[in-house]
Coordinates of C-alpha atoms in Angstrom, one line a residue:
X1 CA 118.2 114.0 135.9
X2 CA 121.5 115.2 138.3
X3 CA 120.9 111.9 140.2
X4 CA 118.8 109.6 138.1
X5 CA 121.6 108.9 135.3
X6 CA 124.0 107.8 137.5
X7 CA 121.8 105.4 140.1
X8 CA 120.6 104.2 136.9
X9 CA 123.8 102.8 135.5
X10 CA 125.2 102.2 138.6
X11 CA 122.2 100.3 139.1
X12 CA 122.5 98.7 135.7
X13 CA 125.9 97.4 136.6
X14 CA 125.3 95.5 139.1
X15 CA 122.1 93.9 137.9
X16 CA 125.4 93.1 134.8
X17 CA 127.1 91.9 136.6
X18 CA 125.2 89.5 139.6
X19 CA 124.1 88.7 135.9
X20 CA 127.6 87.4 134.6
X21 CA 128.3 85.6 137.5
X22 CA 125.3 83.5 137.0
X23 CA 125.5 82.9 133.4
X24 CA 128.3 81.4 134.0
X25 CA 127.5 78.7 136.4
X26 CA 124.1 78.0 134.5
X27 CA 126.6 78.0 131.3
X28 CA 128.0 75.5 133.4
X29 CA 125.3 73.4 134.4
X30 CA 123.7 72.9 131.1
X31 CA 127.4 72.3 129.5
X32 CA 127.2 68.9 131.7
X33 CA 123.7 67.9 133.1
X34 CA 121.4 70.2 131.2
X35 CA 120.8 66.4 129.8
X36 CA 120.6 64.8 133.3
X37 CA 118.5 67.4 134.1
X38 CA 115.8 68.5 131.2
X39 CA 114.5 71.0 128.9
X40 CA 111.7 71.7 131.4
X41 CA 114.3 72.0 135.3
X42 CA 117.2 73.9 132.2
X43 CA 113.9 76.7 132.1
X44 CA 113.1 77.0 135.2
X45 CA 116.9 77.8 136.2
X46 CA 117.1 80.1 133.7
X47 CA 114.4 82.0 135.0
X48 CA 116.7 82.8 137.6
X49 CA 118.7 85.1 135.5
X50 CA 116.0 86.4 134.1
X51 CA 114.1 87.3 137.1
X52 CA 118.4 88.6 138.5
X53 CA 118.0 91.2 135.5
X54 CA 114.7 92.7 135.6
X55 CA 114.9 93.0 140.0
X56 CA 115.1 96.8 140.2
X57 CA 115.3 96.0 144.0
X58 CA 118.2 93.6 146.0
X59 CA 118.2 92.2 149.4
X60 CA 120.9 91.5 151.5
X61 CA 120.8 86.7 152.1
X62 CA 123.6 85.6 154.6
X63 CA 124.8 83.1 151.8
X64 CA 124.5 85.1 148.4
X65 CA 126.5 83.7 146.0
X66 CA 127.6 87.6 145.9
X67 CA 129.3 87.7 149.6
X68 CA 132.1 85.8 147.5
X69 CA 132.4 87.2 143.9
X70 CA 131.8 91.0 144.8
X71 CA 135.2 91.6 146.2
X72 CA 135.8 90.2 143.0
X73 CA 134.1 92.7 141.1
X74 CA 134.3 95.2 142.9
X75 CA 137.9 95.2 145.0
X76 CA 140.5 94.2 142.7
X77 CA 142.3 96.9 140.5
X78 CA 140.9 96.3 137.6
X79 CA 137.1 95.8 139.3
X80 CA 134.2 97.5 139.2
X81 CA 134.3 99.9 141.7
X82 CA 137.8 101.5 140.5
X83 CA 136.7 101.2 137.0
X84 CA 134.4 104.5 138.7
X85 CA 136.2 105.7 140.3
X86 CA 138.8 106.2 138.3
X87 CA 136.7 107.6 135.2
X88 CA 135.6 110.3 137.5
X89 CA 139.1 111.3 137.7
X90 CA 140.0 111.4 134.4
X91 CA 136.3 113.4 134.0
X92 CA 137.9 115.4 136.7
X93 CA 141.5 116.2 135.1
X94 CA 139.3 116.9 131.1
X95 CA 137.6 119.7 132.8
X96 CA 139.6 121.3 134.7
X97 CA 141.2 121.7 131.1
X98 CA 138.6 122.3 129.5
X99 CA 136.4 125.1 131.5
X100 CA 139.1 126.3 134.4
X101 CA 136.6 129.4 135.9
X102 CA 133.9 126.5 137.2
X103 CA 136.1 126.3 140.4
X104 CA 136.1 129.9 140.8
X105 CA 132.1 129.3 140.2
X106 CA 132.0 126.8 143.3
X107 CA 134.5 129.4 145.5
X108 CA 132.0 132.8 145.5
X109 CA 128.9 131.4 144.2
X110 CA 125.8 132.5 145.8
X111 CA 123.1 131.0 148.9
X112 CA 119.9 131.5 148.7
X113 CA 118.2 132.8 152.1
X114 CA 115.6 134.3 154.2
X115 CA 116.3 137.8 155.8
X116 CA 113.3 139.8 157.3
X117 CA 110.8 137.4 156.0
X118 CA 112.2 137.9 151.7
X119 CA 114.2 135.4 150.0
X120 CA 116.5 136.7 148.5
X121 CA 120.4 135.3 146.8
X122 CA 123.2 136.3 149.2
X123 CA 127.0 137.0 148.7
X124 CA 128.6 134.5 150.9
X125 CA 132.5 134.8 152.2
X126 CA 134.9 132.4 149.2
X127 CA 134.9 128.4 150.0
X128 CA 138.3 126.8 150.6
X129 CA 140.4 125.2 147.9
X130 CA 140.3 122.3 150.1
X131 CA 136.6 122.4 149.9
X132 CA 136.2 123.1 145.9
X133 CA 138.1 120.0 145.2
X134 CA 135.9 118.0 147.1
X135 CA 133.1 119.1 146.0
X136 CA 133.7 119.0 142.2
X137 CA 135.4 115.3 142.4
X138 CA 131.7 114.4 143.6
X139 CA 130.8 116.9 140.9
X140 CA 133.0 115.1 138.4
X141 CA 132.0 111.0 139.8
X142 CA 128.3 112.1 139.3
X143 CA 128.8 114.0 135.7
X144 CA 131.3 110.6 134.6
X145 CA 128.3 108.6 135.5
X146 CA 126.1 110.1 133.5
X147 CA 127.9 110.4 130.4
X148 CA 128.9 106.4 131.0
X149 CA 124.6 105.6 131.7
X150 CA 124.2 108.3 128.0
X151 CA 126.4 105.9 126.0
X152 CA 124.7 102.9 127.2
X153 CA 121.1 104.0 126.0
X154 CA 122.6 105.4 122.9
X155 CA 125.0 101.7 122.4
X156 CA 121.3 100.0 122.9
X157 CA 119.3 102.8 120.5
X158 CA 122.3 101.8 118.1
X159 CA 121.5 98.4 118.6
X160 CA 117.5 98.2 118.8
X161 CA 118.0 100.9 115.2
X162 CA 120.3 98.0 113.5
X163 CA 118.0 94.7 114.7
X164 CA 115.1 96.3 112.6
X165 CA 117.1 96.7 109.4
X166 CA 118.4 94.1 109.7
X167 CA 115.1 92.4 109.9
X168 CA 113.1 94.3 107.8
X169 CA 112.2 91.6 104.7
X170 CA 111.2 89.5 107.7
X171 CA 108.8 92.1 109.1
X172 CA 107.6 93.1 105.0
X173 CA 107.1 89.2 105.3
X174 CA 105.0 89.0 107.6
X175 CA 102.4 91.8 107.0
X176 CA 102.2 90.6 103.9
X177 CA 100.7 86.9 105.0
X178 CA 97.1 86.1 103.8
X179 CA 94.9 83.6 105.2
X180 CA 95.3 80.0 105.2
X181 CA 92.3 78.4 103.4
X182 CA 92.1 74.5 103.1
X183 CA 89.9 73.2 105.0
X184 CA 91.8 70.1 105.1
X185 CA 94.5 72.2 107.4
X186 CA 91.6 73.6 109.2
X187 CA 90.3 70.3 110.9
X188 CA 93.8 69.4 111.6
X189 CA 94.8 72.0 113.2
X190 CA 91.6 71.9 114.7
X191 CA 92.3 68.2 115.6
X192 CA 95.7 69.1 117.4
X193 CA 94.0 72.4 119.8
X194 CA 91.7 69.5 121.5
X195 CA 94.4 67.1 122.1
X196 CA 96.9 69.9 124.0
X197 CA 93.2 71.5 125.2
X198 CA 93.9 74.9 123.6
X199 CA 90.5 76.3 123.4
X200 CA 91.6 80.2 122.1
X201 CA 91.2 80.9 117.9
X202 CA 94.1 79.9 116.7
X203 CA 94.1 81.3 112.6
X204 CA 96.5 80.1 110.2
X205 CA 98.4 81.4 107.8
X206 CA 100.3 81.3 104.6
X207 CA 103.7 83.7 104.8
X208 CA 106.7 83.9 102.6
X209 CA 108.6 83.1 105.5
X210 CA 110.6 80.5 103.9
X211 CA 109.7 78.1 107.8
X212 CA 107.0 77.3 110.4
X213 CA 106.6 80.0 113.2
X214 CA 104.3 81.2 115.9
X215 CA 103.7 85.6 115.8
X216 CA 101.6 87.1 117.5
X217 CA 100.0 86.8 121.5
X218 CA 97.1 88.4 121.8
X219 CA 95.1 87.3 118.7
X220 CA 98.0 84.3 117.6
X221 CA 98.8 83.2 114.2
X222 CA 100.8 80.5 112.4
X223 CA 102.6 81.4 109.6
X224 CA 103.2 78.3 107.4
X225 CA 104.7 79.2 104.2
X226 CA 103.3 78.9 100.4
X227 CA 104.2 76.1 99.4
X228 CA 103.1 73.9 103.2
X229 CA 101.0 71.4 101.0
X230 CA 103.4 70.4 98.7
X231 CA 107.1 70.7 101.1
X232 CA 105.7 68.4 103.8
X233 CA 103.5 65.3 104.7
X234 CA 100.2 65.3 106.7
X235 CA 102.0 63.7 109.0
X236 CA 104.7 66.2 109.7
X237 CA 101.9 68.9 109.1
X238 CA 101.1 67.6 112.5
X239 CA 104.4 67.7 114.3
X240 CA 104.8 71.2 112.9
X241 CA 101.7 72.4 114.2
X242 CA 102.3 70.1 117.8
X243 CA 105.1 72.3 117.9
X244 CA 103.7 76.0 117.2
X245 CA 100.6 75.4 119.9
X246 CA 102.8 73.7 122.5
X247 CA 105.2 77.5 121.9
X248 CA 101.8 79.3 121.9
X249 CA 100.4 77.1 124.8
X250 CA 103.0 77.5 127.6
X251 CA 103.5 81.5 127.2
X252 CA 106.6 80.4 125.0
X253 CA 106.3 83.6 123.0
X254 CA 106.2 85.7 126.2
X255 CA 109.8 84.7 127.0
X256 CA 111.2 85.2 123.5
X257 CA 110.0 89.0 123.9
X258 CA 111.8 88.6 127.5
X259 CA 114.7 87.7 125.9
X260 CA 115.3 89.8 123.3
X261 CA 114.6 92.1 126.2
X262 CA 116.9 91.8 128.4
X263 CA 119.2 91.3 125.4
X264 CA 119.2 94.8 124.6
X265 CA 119.3 96.2 127.5
X266 CA 122.5 94.6 128.0
X267 CA 123.8 95.0 124.8
X268 CA 127.8 95.5 125.5
X269 CA 127.6 92.0 127.9
X270 CA 129.0 88.7 125.7
X271 CA 128.1 86.8 128.8
X272 CA 124.1 87.8 129.3
X273 CA 123.9 88.4 125.4
X274 CA 125.3 84.0 125.1
X275 CA 123.4 82.9 128.3
X276 CA 119.7 83.8 127.1
X277 CA 120.4 82.8 123.5
X278 CA 120.9 80.1 125.5
X279 CA 117.9 80.3 127.4
X280 CA 116.4 80.4 123.2
X281 CA 117.1 77.2 122.6
X282 CA 116.0 75.3 125.8
X283 CA 112.7 76.5 124.7
X284 CA 112.4 75.1 122.2
X285 CA 113.9 72.1 122.7
X286 CA 111.5 71.9 125.9
X287 CA 109.1 71.8 123.6
X288 CA 110.4 69.6 121.7
X289 CA 110.2 67.0 124.6
X290 CA 106.4 68.4 125.7
X291 CA 105.4 67.3 121.7
X292 CA 107.8 64.0 122.0
X293 CA 105.6 62.7 124.8
X294 CA 102.3 63.1 122.9
X295 CA 104.0 60.5 119.9
X296 CA 104.6 57.3 119.2
X297 CA 108.2 56.1 119.2
X298 CA 108.0 56.1 115.1
X299 CA 105.8 58.8 115.9
X300 CA 109.0 60.4 117.5
X301 CA 112.1 59.1 114.5
X302 CA 109.7 61.1 112.1
X303 CA 109.8 64.4 113.9
X304 CA 113.5 63.8 114.4
X305 CA 114.0 64.1 110.7
X306 CA 111.8 66.6 110.2
X307 CA 114.5 68.6 112.4
X308 CA 116.8 67.7 110.2
X309 CA 115.3 68.4 107.0
X310 CA 113.6 71.7 108.3
X311 CA 116.9 72.5 109.0
X312 CA 117.9 71.4 105.3
X313 CA 115.3 73.8 104.0
X314 CA 116.3 77.3 106.4
X315 CA 119.9 76.8 106.0
X316 CA 120.5 77.4 108.9
X317 CA 121.4 81.0 107.6
X318 CA 117.8 83.1 108.5
X319 CA 117.1 85.5 111.0
X320 CA 114.1 84.6 113.5
X321 CA 110.6 86.1 113.8
X322 CA 109.9 85.0 116.8
X323 CA 109.2 81.0 118.3
X324 CA 109.0 79.1 115.2
X325 CA 109.9 74.9 115.2
X326 CA 112.3 76.8 114.3
X327 CA 115.5 76.2 113.2
X328 CA 116.3 79.7 112.3
X329 CA 120.1 79.2 113.2
X330 CA 122.9 77.8 112.6
X331 CA 124.2 74.2 112.5
X332 CA 125.0 73.9 116.1
X333 CA 122.0 74.3 117.4
X334 CA 120.2 72.2 115.4
X335 CA 122.7 69.4 117.1
X336 CA 121.7 70.6 120.3
X337 CA 118.4 69.7 119.7
X338 CA 118.7 66.4 118.2
X339 CA 120.9 65.3 120.6
X340 CA 118.6 65.6 123.1
X341 CA 115.6 64.3 120.8
X342 CA 117.9 61.5 120.8
X343 CA 118.7 60.9 125.1
X344 CA 114.4 61.1 124.7
X345 CA 114.4 58.3 121.7
X346 CA 116.6 56.1 124.1
X347 CA 114.6 56.1 126.8
X348 CA 111.9 53.8 126.4
X349 CA 108.0 55.0 126.8
X350 CA 107.0 53.5 130.0
X351 CA 109.9 54.3 131.7
X352 CA 110.0 57.6 131.0
X353 CA 107.0 58.5 132.7
X354 CA 108.5 56.3 135.9
X355 CA 110.3 58.7 135.7
X356 CA 108.7 61.5 135.8
X357 CA 108.5 62.4 139.2
X358 CA 112.0 61.8 141.0
X359 CA 113.1 63.8 137.8
X360 CA 110.1 66.7 138.4
X361 CA 111.6 66.7 142.2
X362 CA 115.0 66.9 141.3
X363 CA 114.7 70.6 139.0
X364 CA 111.9 71.7 142.4
X365 CA 115.4 71.1 144.5
X366 CA 118.2 72.2 142.2
X367 CA 116.2 75.2 141.1
X368 CA 114.9 76.7 144.7
X369 CA 118.4 75.5 145.9
X370 CA 120.3 78.1 143.5
X371 CA 117.2 80.5 143.7
X372 CA 117.6 80.8 147.5
X373 CA 121.7 81.4 146.8
X374 CA 121.8 82.8 143.9
X375 CA 118.9 85.7 144.4
X376 CA 119.5 87.4 147.3
X377 CA 122.5 90.4 146.9
X378 CA 125.8 91.2 148.9
X379 CA 124.4 91.4 153.0
X380 CA 126.5 94.5 152.6
X381 CA 122.5 95.6 151.5
X382 CA 121.6 94.5 154.9
X383 CA 125.3 96.5 156.6
X384 CA 124.9 99.4 154.4
X385 CA 121.1 100.1 154.3
X386 CA 120.0 103.2 156.0
X387 CA 115.9 104.3 157.3
X388 CA 114.2 105.5 154.5
X389 CA 112.2 108.5 156.6
X390 CA 113.3 111.8 155.3
X391 CA 114.6 113.9 158.5
X392 CA 114.7 117.1 159.2
X393 CA 117.3 119.2 160.9
X394 CA 118.2 122.5 161.9
X395 CA 121.5 124.6 162.9
X396 CA 122.3 127.5 164.7
X397 CA 125.1 129.4 163.9
X398 CA 126.3 132.4 165.5
X399 CA 126.8 135.7 163.9
X400 CA 129.6 135.3 161.2
X401 CA 129.9 131.8 160.8
X402 CA 129.6 130.8 157.7
X403 CA 127.5 127.4 156.3
X404 CA 130.3 126.6 153.6
X405 CA 133.1 126.3 155.7
X406 CA 134.9 123.4 156.3
X407 CA 135.5 123.0 160.0
X408 CA 132.0 124.1 160.0
X409 CA 130.5 121.9 157.9
X410 CA 133.1 118.8 159.6
X411 CA 130.6 120.2 162.7
X412 CA 127.5 119.9 161.2
X413 CA 128.6 116.2 159.9
X414 CA 129.4 114.9 163.3
X415 CA 126.1 116.1 165.7
X416 CA 123.7 114.8 162.4
X417 CA 125.6 111.2 163.0
X418 CA 125.2 111.8 166.7
X419 CA 128.8 112.2 167.1
X420 CA 129.3 114.8 170.8
X421 CA 131.5 116.1 172.9
X422 CA 133.4 119.3 174.1
X423 CA 133.9 120.1 170.2
X424 CA 130.7 120.6 169.2
X425 CA 130.2 123.4 172.6
X426 CA 133.8 125.2 170.8
X427 CA 131.7 124.6 167.4
X428 CA 129.8 128.4 165.9
X429 CA 127.6 125.5 164.9
X430 CA 124.8 123.5 166.6
X431 CA 122.8 121.5 166.0
X432 CA 119.5 122.4 168.0
X433 CA 116.3 120.7 165.8
X434 CA 115.9 116.9 165.2
X435 CA 112.9 115.6 164.2
X436 CA 111.5 114.0 160.7
X437 CA 110.1 115.1 158.4
X438 CA 106.4 115.0 158.5
X439 CA 104.0 114.2 155.1
X440 CA 101.9 111.6 153.4
X441 CA 103.7 108.3 151.0
X442 CA 102.5 110.1 147.9
X443 CA 104.0 112.9 148.6
X444 CA 107.2 111.8 150.4
X445 CA 107.8 109.8 146.3
X446 CA 107.1 112.7 144.6
X447 CA 110.0 114.3 146.4
X448 CA 111.9 111.9 146.0
X449 CA 110.9 111.4 142.0
X450 CA 111.9 115.5 142.4
X451 CA 115.0 115.4 143.7
X452 CA 116.2 112.8 141.2
X453 CA 115.8 114.6 138.6
X454 CA 115.3 118.6 139.4
X455 CA 118.2 120.7 138.2
X456 CA 120.7 123.7 139.2
X457 CA 118.8 125.3 136.8
X458 CA 115.4 124.2 137.7
X459 CA 115.8 123.1 141.4
X460 CA 112.4 122.0 143.5
X461 CA 111.4 123.8 146.0
X462 CA 110.0 122.0 148.6
X463 CA 107.3 123.4 151.3
X464 CA 109.1 123.2 155.5
X465 CA 106.9 123.8 159.1
X466 CA 109.0 126.0 160.6
X467 CA 107.2 126.5 164.4
X468 CA 107.8 123.6 165.8
X469 CA 112.1 124.6 165.1
X470 CA 111.4 128.5 166.1
X471 CA 110.1 127.0 169.6
X472 CA 113.2 125.3 169.7
X473 CA 114.8 128.4 169.8
X474 CA 113.3 129.9 172.4
X475 CA 113.3 127.3 174.1
X476 CA 116.7 127.3 173.9
X477 CA 116.6 131.2 174.8
X478 CA 119.3 132.2 171.3
X479 CA 118.1 135.7 169.9
X480 CA 120.8 136.2 167.9
X481 CA 122.5 134.2 164.4
X482 CA 121.9 132.4 161.8
X483 CA 118.9 129.4 161.0
X484 CA 120.4 126.8 158.2
X485 CA 117.4 124.6 157.2
X486 CA 118.4 120.6 156.6
X487 CA 115.9 118.1 154.0
X488 CA 117.6 114.8 154.1
X489 CA 116.2 112.2 151.7
X490 CA 118.2 109.2 152.1
X491 CA 118.1 106.2 149.2
X492 CA 119.2 102.6 149.3
X493 CA 123.0 102.0 148.7
X494 CA 123.7 100.5 145.3
X495 CA 126.1 98.1 146.0
X496 CA 129.5 99.7 147.0
X497 CA 127.9 103.7 146.0
X498 CA 125.2 104.8 148.7
X499 CA 123.0 107.9 147.8
X500 CA 121.3 110.8 149.7
X501 CA 119.7 114.0 148.0
X502 CA 119.1 117.7 150.5
X503 CA 117.8 120.6 150.0
X504 CA 118.9 123.5 152.3
X505 CA 118.1 127.3 153.2
X506 CA 119.6 129.7 155.6
X507 CA 117.3 132.5 157.5
X508 CA 117.9 134.7 160.4
X509 CA 116.0 134.8 163.4
X510 CA 113.1 137.4 162.1
X511 CA 111.9 135.9 159.4
X512 CA 111.2 132.7 161.4
X513 CA 109.4 134.3 163.4
X514 CA 107.3 136.2 160.7
X515 CA 106.4 132.5 158.5
X516 CA 104.9 129.4 159.4
X517 CA 106.7 127.6 156.7
X518 CA 109.8 127.9 154.5
X519 CA 110.9 126.5 151.2
X520 CA 115.0 124.6 151.3
X521 CA 116.0 124.7 148.0

């Protein structure tokens, strides 16, 4: 888990920051333009936020909003980049005080090497303090990110347990629901299904819930209170059934579950939680408008009065169990829904049909325009994205050259990235072989996975064919010294953080003659 948890943390941090920017923009649009755009368009716009939070892969965009917002999110004094860096420094200081012997271990740790065809652990000269400090700083950065990832996951698990405990009563009421055996209500349900063209079987159940609700996806059930036949008139029951059936037809229950999942993942981000709450409200308002389009004006007024009455019955304090009528939360949500019902009722029903084409065209245009700006990531991705082909390098080291010496490492790095010159010729290390590491797609995926989850105590060796390297050594007439094999797997960068993972193995020339393949660790 050396690299997996830090990468997950940084990817989650990137998504939650990008989602916060989108959430602020959509909340402003909702505040000042939702009644003009309509609830259907607002739900389309909220889908942009859902996609941004769910997509694990990012692509660069020249007109991305992140090109302008990222400097404020990452580069400023209190930005995410500085926060992660400072966390690594603090962790480094704590580790120095708690584990002072670790520096000594890093300076004198042995190295794997092939000698006369045998794989051994050989002692190496002490590493300079400069390199030890650099390695320790890199390790501290990874460890601090691992700790933050664990805190993130632990917090999400705690929030999930708290929600489960709070909803235990609602879940018990749902589990204890019984069939609603009423021929008159069954006929009304059939008429409503026929009215909105639903062919799947939807069942009616009685429950202790004080409000109507839709429950279940594969086997949909409409839950009604035990006293439904006395609480509601027949026309009110029809309106309730139409509302719940429209939720089912529009697959809203999946959207509700997805919003709650994302709210759990981003439990610490108040902007994401607020935006997802508003998304759930707009799903309800969209369902209200769907029902109102089927009703005469007088029936629409009755629908608005039903919302008020149901809100009074609920008291505005009960938790929700899924998409329902629902009026399950505070009075502000009720007022907002009633405001949209009033907007619909103020328009004549004849004019609504005339306005629908331009409203739909406007909604599609706004959605595509915002998706084009909000979904792509910073153009930095396009500038920093590395070639994904794993590379195999072989370095010749003259006798006595220490592969962990600072000057040797700097020389290898310069030759790897293509910097050549007279200094390279004077160096005790020389790049003699460089080629893409050949393997099938499955093997590359398998190797990348193990590189992310392996630990120092249990490394995952990769077999490398050394015959081309041996041929190159013969061509160059090298008969003394050692060979350092390095296998480099690059990863796509995450915003301002790039990742790569590699394996290495030292070998003397006699082992190179004896073996056709070697393991790198």
